[in-house]
PDB file of C-alpha atoms in Angstrom:
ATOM      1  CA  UNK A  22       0.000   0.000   0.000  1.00  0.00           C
ATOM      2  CA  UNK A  23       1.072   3.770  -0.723  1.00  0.00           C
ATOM      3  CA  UNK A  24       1.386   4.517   3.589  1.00  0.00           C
ATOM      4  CA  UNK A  25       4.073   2.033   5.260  1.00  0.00           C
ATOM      5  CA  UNK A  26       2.312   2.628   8.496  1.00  0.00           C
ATOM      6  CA  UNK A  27      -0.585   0.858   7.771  1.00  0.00           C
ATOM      7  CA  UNK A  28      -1.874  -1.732   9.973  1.00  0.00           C
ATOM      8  CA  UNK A  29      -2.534  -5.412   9.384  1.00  0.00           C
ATOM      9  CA  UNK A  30      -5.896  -6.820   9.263  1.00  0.00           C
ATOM     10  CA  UNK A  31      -6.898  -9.319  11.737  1.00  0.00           C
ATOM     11  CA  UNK A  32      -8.366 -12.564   9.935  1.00  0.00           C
ATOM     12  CA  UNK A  33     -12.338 -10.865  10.640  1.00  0.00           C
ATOM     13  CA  UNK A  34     -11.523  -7.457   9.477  1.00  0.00           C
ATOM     14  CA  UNK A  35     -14.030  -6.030   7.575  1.00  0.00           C
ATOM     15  CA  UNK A  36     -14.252  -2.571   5.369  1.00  0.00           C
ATOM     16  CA  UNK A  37     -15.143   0.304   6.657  1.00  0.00           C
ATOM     17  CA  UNK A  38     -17.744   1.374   3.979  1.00  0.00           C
ATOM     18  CA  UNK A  39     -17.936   0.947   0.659  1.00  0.00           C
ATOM     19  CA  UNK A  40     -15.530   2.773  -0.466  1.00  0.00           C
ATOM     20  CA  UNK A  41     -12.999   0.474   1.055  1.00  0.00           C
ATOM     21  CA  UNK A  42     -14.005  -2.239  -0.194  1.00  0.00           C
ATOM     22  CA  UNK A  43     -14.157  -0.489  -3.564  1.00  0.00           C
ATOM     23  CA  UNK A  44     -10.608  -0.150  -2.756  1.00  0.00           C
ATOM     24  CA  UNK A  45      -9.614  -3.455  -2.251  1.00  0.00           C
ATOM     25  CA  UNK A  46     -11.744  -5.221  -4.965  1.00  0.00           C
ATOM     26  CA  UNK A  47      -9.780  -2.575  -7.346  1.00  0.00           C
ATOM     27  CA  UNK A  48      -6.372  -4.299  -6.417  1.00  0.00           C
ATOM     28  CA  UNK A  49      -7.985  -7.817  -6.289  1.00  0.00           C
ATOM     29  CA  UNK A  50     -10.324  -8.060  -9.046  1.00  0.00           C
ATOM     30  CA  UNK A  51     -10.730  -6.659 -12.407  1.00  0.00           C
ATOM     31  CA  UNK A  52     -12.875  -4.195 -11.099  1.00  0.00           C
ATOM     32  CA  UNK A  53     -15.735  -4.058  -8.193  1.00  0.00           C
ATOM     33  CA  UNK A  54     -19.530  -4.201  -9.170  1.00  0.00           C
ATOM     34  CA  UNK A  55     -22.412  -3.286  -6.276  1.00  0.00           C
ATOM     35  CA  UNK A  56     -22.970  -6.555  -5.500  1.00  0.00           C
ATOM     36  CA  UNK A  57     -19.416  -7.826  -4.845  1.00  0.00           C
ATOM     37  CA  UNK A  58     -18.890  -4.526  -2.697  1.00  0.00           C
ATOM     38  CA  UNK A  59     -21.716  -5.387  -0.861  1.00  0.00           C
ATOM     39  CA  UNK A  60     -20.437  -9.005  -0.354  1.00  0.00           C
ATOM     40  CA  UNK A  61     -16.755  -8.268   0.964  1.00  0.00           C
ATOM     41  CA  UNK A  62     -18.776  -5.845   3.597  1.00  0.00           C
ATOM     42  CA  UNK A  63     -20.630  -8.841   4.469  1.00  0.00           C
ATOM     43  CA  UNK A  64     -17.775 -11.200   4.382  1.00  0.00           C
ATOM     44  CA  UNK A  65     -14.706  -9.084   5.603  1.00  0.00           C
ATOM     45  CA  UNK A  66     -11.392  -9.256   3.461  1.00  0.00           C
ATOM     46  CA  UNK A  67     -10.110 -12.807   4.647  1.00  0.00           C
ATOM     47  CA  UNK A  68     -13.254 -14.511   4.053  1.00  0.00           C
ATOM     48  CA  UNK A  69     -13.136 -13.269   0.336  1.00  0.00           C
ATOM     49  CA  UNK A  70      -9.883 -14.386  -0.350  1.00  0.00           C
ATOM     50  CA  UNK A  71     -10.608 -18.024   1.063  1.00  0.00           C
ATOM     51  CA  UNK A  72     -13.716 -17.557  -1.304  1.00  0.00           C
ATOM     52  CA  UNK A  73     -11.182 -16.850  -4.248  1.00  0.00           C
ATOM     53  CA  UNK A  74      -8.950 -19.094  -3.578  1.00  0.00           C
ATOM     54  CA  UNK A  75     -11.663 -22.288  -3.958  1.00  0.00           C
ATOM     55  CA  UNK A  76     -13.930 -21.174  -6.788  1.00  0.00           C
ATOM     56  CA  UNK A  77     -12.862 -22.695  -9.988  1.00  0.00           C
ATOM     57  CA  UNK A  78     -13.083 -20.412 -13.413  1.00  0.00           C
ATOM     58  CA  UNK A  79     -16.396 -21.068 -15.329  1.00  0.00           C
ATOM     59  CA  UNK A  80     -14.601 -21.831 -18.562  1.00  0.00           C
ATOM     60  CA  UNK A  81     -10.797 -21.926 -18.685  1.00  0.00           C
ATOM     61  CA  UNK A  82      -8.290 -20.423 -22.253  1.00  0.00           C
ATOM     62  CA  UNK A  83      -8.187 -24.133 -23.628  1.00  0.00           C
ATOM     63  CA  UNK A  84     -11.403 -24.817 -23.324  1.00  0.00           C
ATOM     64  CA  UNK A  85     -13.094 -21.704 -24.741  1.00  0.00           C
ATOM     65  CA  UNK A  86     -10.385 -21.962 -27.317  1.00  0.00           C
ATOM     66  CA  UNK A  87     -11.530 -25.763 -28.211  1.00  0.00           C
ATOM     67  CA  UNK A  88     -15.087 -24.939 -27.789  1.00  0.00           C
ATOM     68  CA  UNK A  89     -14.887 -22.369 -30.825  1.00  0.00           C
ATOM     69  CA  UNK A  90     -12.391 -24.059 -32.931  1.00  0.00           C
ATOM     70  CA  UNK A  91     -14.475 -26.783 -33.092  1.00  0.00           C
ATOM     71  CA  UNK A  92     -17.950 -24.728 -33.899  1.00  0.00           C
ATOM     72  CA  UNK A  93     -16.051 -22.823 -36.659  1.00  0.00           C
ATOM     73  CA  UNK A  94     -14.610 -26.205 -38.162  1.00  0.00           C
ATOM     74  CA  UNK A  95     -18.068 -27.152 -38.253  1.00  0.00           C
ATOM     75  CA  UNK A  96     -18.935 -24.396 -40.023  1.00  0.00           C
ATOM     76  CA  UNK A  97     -16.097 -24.425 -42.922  1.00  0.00           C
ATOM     77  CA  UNK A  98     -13.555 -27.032 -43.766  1.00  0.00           C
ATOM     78  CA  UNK A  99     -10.816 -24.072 -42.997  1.00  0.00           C
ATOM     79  CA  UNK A 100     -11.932 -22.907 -39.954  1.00  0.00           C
ATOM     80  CA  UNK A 101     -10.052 -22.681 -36.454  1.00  0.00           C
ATOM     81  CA  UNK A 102      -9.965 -20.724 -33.656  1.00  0.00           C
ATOM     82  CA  UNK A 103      -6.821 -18.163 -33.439  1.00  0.00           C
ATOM     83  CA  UNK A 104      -5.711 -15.358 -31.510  1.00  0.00           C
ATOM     84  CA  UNK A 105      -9.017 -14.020 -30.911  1.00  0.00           C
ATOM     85  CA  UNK A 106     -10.466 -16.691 -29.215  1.00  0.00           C
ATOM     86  CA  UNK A 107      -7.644 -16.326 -26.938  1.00  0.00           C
ATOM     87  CA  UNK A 108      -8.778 -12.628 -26.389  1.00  0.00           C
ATOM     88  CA  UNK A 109     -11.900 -13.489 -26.200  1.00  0.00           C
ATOM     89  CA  UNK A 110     -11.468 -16.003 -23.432  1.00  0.00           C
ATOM     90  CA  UNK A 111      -9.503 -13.393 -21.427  1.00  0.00           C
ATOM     91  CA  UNK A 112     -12.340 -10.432 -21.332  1.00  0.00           C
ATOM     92  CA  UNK A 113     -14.942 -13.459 -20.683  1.00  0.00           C
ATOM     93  CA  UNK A 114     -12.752 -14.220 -17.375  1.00  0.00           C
ATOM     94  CA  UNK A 115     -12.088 -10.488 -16.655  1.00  0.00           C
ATOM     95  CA  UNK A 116     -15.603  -9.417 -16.973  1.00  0.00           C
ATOM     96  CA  UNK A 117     -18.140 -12.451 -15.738  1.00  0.00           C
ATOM     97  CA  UNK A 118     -15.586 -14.993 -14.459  1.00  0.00           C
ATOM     98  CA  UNK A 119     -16.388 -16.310 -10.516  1.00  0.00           C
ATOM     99  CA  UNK A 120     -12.195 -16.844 -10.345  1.00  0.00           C
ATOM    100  CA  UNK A 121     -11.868 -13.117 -10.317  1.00  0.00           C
ATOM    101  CA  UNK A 122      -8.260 -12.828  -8.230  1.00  0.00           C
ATOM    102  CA  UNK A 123      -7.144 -15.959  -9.660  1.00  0.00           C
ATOM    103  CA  UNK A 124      -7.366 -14.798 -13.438  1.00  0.00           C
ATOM    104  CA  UNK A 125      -5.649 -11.095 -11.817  1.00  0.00           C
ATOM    105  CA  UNK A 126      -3.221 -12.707 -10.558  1.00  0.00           C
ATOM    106  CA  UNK A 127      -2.476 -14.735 -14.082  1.00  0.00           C
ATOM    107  CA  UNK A 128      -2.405 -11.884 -15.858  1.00  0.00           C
ATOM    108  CA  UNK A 129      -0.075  -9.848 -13.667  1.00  0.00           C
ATOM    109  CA  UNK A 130       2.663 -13.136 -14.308  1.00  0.00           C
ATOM    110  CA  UNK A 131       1.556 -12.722 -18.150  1.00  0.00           C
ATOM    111  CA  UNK A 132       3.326  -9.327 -18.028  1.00  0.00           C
ATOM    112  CA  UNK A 133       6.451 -11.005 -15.824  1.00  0.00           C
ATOM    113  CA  UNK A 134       6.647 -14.560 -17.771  1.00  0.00           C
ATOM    114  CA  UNK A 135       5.632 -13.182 -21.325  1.00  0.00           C
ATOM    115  CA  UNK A 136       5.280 -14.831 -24.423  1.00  0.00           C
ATOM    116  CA  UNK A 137       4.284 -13.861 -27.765  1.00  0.00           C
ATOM    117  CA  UNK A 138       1.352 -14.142 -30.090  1.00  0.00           C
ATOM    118  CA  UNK A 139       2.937 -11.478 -32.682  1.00  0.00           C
ATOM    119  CA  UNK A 140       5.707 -14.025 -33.143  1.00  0.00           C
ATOM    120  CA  UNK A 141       5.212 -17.652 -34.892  1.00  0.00           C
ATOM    121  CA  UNK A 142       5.184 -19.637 -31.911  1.00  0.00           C
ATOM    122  CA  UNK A 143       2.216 -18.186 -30.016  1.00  0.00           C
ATOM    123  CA  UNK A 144       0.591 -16.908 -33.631  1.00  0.00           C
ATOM    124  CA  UNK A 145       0.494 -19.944 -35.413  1.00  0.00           C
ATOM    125  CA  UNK A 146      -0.061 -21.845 -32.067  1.00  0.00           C
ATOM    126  CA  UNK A 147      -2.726 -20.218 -30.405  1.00  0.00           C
ATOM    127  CA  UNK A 148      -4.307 -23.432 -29.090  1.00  0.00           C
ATOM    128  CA  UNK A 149      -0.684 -23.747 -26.874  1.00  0.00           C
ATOM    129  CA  UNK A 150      -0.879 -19.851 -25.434  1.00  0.00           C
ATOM    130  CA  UNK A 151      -4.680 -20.336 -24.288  1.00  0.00           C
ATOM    131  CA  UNK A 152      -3.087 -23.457 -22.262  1.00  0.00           C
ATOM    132  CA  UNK A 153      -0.002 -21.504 -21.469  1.00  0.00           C
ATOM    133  CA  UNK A 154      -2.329 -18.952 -19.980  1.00  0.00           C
ATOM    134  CA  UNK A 155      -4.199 -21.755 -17.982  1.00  0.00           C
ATOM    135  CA  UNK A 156      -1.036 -23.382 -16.680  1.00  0.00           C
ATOM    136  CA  UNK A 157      -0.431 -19.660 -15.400  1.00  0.00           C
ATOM    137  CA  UNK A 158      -3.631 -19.720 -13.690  1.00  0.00           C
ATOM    138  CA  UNK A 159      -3.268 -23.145 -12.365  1.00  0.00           C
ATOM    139  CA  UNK A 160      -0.046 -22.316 -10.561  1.00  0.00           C
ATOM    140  CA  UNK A 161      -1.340 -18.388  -9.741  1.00  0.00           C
ATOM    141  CA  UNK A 162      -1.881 -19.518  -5.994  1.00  0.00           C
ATOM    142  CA  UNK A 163       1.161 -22.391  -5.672  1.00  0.00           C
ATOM    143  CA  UNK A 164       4.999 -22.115  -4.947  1.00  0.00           C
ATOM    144  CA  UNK A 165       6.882 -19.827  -6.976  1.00  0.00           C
ATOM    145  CA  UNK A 166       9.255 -22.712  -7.566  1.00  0.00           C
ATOM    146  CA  UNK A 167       6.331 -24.749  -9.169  1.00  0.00           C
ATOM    147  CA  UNK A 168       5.220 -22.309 -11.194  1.00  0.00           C
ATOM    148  CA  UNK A 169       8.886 -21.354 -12.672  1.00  0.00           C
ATOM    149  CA  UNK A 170       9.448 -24.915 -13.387  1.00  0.00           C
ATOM    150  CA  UNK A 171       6.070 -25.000 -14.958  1.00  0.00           C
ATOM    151  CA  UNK A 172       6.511 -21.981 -17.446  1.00  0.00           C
ATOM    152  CA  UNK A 173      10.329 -23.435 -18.060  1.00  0.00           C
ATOM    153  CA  UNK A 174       8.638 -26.692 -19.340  1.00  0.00           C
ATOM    154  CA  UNK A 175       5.871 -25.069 -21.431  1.00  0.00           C
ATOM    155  CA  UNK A 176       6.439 -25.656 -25.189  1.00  0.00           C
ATOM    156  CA  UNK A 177       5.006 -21.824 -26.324  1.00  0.00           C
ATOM    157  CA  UNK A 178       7.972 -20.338 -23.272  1.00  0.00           C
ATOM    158  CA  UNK A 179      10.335 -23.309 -25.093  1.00  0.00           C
ATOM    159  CA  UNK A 180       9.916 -21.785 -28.062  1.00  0.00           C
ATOM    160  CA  UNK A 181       9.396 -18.087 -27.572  1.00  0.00           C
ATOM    161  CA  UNK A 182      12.921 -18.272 -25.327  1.00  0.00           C
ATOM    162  CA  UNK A 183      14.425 -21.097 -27.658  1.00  0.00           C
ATOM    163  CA  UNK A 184      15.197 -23.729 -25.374  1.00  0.00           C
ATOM    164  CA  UNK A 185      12.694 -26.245 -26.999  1.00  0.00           C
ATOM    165  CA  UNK A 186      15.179 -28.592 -28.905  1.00  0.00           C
ATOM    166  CA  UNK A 187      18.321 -27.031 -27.103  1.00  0.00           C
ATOM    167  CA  UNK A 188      21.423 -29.714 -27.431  1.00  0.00           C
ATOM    168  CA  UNK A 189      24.789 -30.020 -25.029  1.00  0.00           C
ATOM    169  CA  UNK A 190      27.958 -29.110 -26.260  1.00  0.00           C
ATOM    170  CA  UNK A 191      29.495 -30.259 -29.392  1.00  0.00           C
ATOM    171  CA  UNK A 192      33.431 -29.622 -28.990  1.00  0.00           C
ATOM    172  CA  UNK A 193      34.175 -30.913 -32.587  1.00  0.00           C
ATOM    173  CA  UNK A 194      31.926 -28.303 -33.896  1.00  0.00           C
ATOM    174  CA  UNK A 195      32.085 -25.837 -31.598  1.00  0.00           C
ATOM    175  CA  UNK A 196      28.069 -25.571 -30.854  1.00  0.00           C
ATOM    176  CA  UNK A 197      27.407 -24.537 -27.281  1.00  0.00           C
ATOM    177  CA  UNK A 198      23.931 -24.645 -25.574  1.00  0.00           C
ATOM    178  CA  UNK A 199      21.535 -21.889 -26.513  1.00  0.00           C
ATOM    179  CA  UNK A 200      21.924 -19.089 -23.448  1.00  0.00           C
ATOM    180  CA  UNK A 201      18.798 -17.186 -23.910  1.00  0.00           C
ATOM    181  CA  UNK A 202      16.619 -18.903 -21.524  1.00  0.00           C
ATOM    182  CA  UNK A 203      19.171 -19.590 -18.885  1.00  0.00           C
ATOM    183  CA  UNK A 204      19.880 -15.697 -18.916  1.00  0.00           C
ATOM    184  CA  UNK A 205      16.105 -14.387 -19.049  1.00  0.00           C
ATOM    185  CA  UNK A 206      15.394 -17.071 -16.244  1.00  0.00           C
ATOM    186  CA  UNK A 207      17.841 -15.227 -13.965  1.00  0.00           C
ATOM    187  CA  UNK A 208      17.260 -11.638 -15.364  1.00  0.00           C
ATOM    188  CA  UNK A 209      13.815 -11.611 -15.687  1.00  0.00           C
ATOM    189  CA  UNK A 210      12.123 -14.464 -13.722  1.00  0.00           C
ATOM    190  CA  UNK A 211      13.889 -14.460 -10.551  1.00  0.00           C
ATOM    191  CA  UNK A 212      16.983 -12.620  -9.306  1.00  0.00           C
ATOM    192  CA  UNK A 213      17.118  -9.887 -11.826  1.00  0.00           C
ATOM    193  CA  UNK A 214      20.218  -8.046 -12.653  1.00  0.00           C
ATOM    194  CA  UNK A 215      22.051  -6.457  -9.335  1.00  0.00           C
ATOM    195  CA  UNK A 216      21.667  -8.116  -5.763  1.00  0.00           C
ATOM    196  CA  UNK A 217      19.421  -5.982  -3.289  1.00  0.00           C
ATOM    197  CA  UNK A 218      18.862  -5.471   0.489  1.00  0.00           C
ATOM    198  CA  UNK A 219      16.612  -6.527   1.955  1.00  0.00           C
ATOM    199  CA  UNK A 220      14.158  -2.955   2.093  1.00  0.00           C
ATOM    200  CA  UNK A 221      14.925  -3.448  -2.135  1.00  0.00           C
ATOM    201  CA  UNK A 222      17.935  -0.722  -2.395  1.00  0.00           C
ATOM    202  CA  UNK A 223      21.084  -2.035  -4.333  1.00  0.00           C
ATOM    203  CA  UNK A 224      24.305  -3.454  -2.716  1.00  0.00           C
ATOM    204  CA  UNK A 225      26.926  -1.294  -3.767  1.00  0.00           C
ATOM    205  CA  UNK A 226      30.486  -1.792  -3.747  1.00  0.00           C
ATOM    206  CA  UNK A 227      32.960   0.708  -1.891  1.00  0.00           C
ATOM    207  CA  UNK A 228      32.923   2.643  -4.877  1.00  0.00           C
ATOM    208  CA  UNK A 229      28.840   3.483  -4.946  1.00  0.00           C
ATOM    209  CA  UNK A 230      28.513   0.511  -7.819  1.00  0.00           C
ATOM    210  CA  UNK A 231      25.754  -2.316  -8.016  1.00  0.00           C
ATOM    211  CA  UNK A 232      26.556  -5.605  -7.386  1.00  0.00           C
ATOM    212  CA  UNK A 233      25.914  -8.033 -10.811  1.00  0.00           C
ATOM    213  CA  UNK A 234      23.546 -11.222  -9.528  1.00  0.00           C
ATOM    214  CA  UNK A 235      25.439 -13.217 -12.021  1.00  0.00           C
ATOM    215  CA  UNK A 236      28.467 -13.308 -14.552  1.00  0.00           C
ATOM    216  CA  UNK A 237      28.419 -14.914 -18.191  1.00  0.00           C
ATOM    217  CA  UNK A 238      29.607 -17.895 -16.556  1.00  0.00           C
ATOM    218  CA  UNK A 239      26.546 -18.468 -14.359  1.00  0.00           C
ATOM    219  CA  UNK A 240      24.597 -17.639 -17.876  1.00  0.00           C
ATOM    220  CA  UNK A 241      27.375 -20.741 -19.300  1.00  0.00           C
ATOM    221  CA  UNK A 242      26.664 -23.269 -16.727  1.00  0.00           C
ATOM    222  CA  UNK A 243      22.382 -22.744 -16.129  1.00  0.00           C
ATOM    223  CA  UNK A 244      22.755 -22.911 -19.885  1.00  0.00           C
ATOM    224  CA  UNK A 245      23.327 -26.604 -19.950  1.00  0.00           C
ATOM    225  CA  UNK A 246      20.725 -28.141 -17.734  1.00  0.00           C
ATOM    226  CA  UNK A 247      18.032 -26.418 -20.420  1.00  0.00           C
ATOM    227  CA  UNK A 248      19.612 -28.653 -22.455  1.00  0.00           C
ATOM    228  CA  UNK A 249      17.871 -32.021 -24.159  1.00  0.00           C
ATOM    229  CA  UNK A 250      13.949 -30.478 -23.567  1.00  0.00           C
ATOM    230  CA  UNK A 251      11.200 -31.092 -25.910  1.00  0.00           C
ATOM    231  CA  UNK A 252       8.467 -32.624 -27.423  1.00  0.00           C
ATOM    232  CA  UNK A 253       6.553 -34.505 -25.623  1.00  0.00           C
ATOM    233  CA  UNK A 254       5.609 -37.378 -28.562  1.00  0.00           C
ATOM    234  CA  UNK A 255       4.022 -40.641 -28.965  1.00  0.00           C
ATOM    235  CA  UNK A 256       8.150 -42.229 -29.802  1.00  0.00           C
ATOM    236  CA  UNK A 257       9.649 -40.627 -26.788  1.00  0.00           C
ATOM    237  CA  UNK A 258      12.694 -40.464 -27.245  1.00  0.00           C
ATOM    238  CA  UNK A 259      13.327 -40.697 -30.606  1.00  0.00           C
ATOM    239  CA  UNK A 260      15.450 -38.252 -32.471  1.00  0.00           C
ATOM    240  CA  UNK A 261      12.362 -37.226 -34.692  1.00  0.00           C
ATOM    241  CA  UNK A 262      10.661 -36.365 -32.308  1.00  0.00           C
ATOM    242  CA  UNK A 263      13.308 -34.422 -30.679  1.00  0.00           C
ATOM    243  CA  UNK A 264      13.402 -32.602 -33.703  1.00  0.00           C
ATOM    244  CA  UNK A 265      10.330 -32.455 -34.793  1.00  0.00           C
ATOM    245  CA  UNK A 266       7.617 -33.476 -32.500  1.00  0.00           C
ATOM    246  CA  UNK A 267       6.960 -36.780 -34.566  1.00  0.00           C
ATOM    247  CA  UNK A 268       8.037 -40.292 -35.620  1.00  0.00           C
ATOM    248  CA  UNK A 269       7.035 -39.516 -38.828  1.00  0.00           C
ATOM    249  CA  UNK A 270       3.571 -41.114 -38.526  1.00  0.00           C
ATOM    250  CA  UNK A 271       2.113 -40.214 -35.542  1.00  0.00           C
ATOM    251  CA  UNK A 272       1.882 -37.275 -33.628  1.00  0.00           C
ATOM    252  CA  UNK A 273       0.493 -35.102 -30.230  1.00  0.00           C
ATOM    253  CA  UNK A 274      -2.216 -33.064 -32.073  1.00  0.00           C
ATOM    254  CA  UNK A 275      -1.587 -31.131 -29.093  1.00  0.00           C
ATOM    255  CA  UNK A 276       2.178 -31.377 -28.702  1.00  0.00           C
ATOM    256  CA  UNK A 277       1.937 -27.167 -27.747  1.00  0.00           C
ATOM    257  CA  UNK A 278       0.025 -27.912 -24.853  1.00  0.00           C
ATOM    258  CA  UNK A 279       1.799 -30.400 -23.212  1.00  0.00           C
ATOM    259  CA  UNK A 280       4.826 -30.027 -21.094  1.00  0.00           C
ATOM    260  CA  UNK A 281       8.438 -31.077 -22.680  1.00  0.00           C
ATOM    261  CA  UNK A 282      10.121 -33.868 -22.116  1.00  0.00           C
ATOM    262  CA  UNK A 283      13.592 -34.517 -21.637  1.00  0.00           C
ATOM    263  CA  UNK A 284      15.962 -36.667 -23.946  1.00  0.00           C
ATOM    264  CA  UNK A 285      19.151 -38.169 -22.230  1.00  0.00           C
ATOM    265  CA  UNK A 286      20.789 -37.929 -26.255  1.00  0.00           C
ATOM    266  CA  UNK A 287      20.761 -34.341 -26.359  1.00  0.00           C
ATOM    267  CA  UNK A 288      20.863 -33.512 -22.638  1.00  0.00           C
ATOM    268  CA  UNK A 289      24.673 -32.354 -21.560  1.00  0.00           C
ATOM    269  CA  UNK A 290      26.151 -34.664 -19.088  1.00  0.00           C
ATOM    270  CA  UNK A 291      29.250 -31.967 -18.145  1.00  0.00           C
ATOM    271  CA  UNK A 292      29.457 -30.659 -15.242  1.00  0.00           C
ATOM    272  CA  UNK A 293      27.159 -27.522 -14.459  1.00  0.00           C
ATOM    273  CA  UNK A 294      28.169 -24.663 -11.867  1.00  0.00           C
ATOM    274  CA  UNK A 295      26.290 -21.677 -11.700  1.00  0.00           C
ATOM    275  CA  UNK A 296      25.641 -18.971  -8.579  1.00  0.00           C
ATOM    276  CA  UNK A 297      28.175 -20.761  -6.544  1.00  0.00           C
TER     277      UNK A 297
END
């Protein structure tokens, strides 16, 4: 909150007046109506949270997403479902969903653990982002190490990072794993770029300067355990479907949906240091 003397709530607190509870449903939901005002007055804070954090969403991404692909397939040999439907499902959770802080809270890690639908693997795969953005939801409540290993996993992140179909080292050739994940997982997703104290202020050296979190060799070493991830595929673990996400016959008609796998082939068995 904006005053750092602020109180905390006992577990029956209840607002004040409305206008609180205006207050609070404006940092909780995506937006209070009368009736939910009404209902945290009723309720107090605590007992609307516990509320939230049982109620299931009405309809999740994936299956809104399904739900239309299927009715416009119906309609014309051509049809799917795209990046609309995936908009679509988000303002029919944002506006009517029951799940109101669960689907806020998904969204605020959509702007932390983005991915793409301007780029080709959320564009042309829009059935994998609506279950990307459920897997977010899913985890919204849970462990932030659950939900990091979760997003690490997810074929849409695998490919919007590139660490879907990453391979170890190659000294003959010179090919070294693919950094980009390893680095954003440390910049962006968790330690981020200069170590803090503990009110948030950077650790500076004698000399006034910030403190780097981690040096290209940390970037090196996380590098190779993303290593020998993806596909999951009916021939497991086949090189084809390492590389391609089938055995040349048969295939996940959901292989963006489904959480990588790893391949001991591709997966570098050198030894990995990183942040001490």
């Amino acid at each position: 909150g904006e005053d750092s003397t602020a109180t905390v709530l006992s577990a029956s607190a209840k607002p004040g007046n409305a206008n609180e509870a205006a207050r609070f449903l404006t940092q909780a939901t995506f937006g209070p109506t009368t009736t939910d005002i009404a209902h945290v007055q009723s309720v107090g804070f605590s007992g609307w949270l516990d509320e939230q954090f049982a109620a299931t969403p009405t309809v999740t991404y994936r299956a809104y997403w399904d739900t239309r692909d299927a009715a416009k397939k119906a309609v014309s040999s051509t049809g799917s479902a795209g990046t609309n439907e995936v908009n679509h499902a988000f303002w029919r959770g944002a506006i009517a969903g029951p799940d109101q802080l669960r689907q806020r809270v998904a969204f605020a890690l959509s702007q932390i653990f983005v991915v793409s639908m301007q780029d080709g693997c959320g564009a042309d795969h829009t059935q994998g982002v609506a279950s990307y953005m459920d897997m977010l939801a899913s985890n919204a409540f849970g462990s932030y190490r659950n939900l990091l290993e979760a997003v690490a996993l997810h074929p849409v992140m695998g490919c919007y990072l590139s660490h879907i179909k990453n391979q170890k080292e190659d000294a003959t050739t010179g090919r070294v794993p693919d950094e980009n994940f390893a680095r954003e997982v440390m910049q962006l997703f968790s330690i981020g770029l200069y170590q803090l104290n503990t009110d948030g202020t950077l650790k500076t050296t004698s000399a006034g300067k910030p403190i780097e979190t981690y040096k290209p060799e940390d970037i090196a070493g996380m590098a190779k355990v993303f290593t020998g991830w993806s596909w999951d595929c009916p021939n497991w673990p086949s090189n084809n479907c390492f590389k391609w996400g089938t055995d040349g016959s048969s295939t996940y008609a959901d292989k963006w949906t489904r959480a990588m796998r790893p391949y001991a082939q591709y997966h570098s068995i050198s030894a990995k240091s990183f942040l001490g």
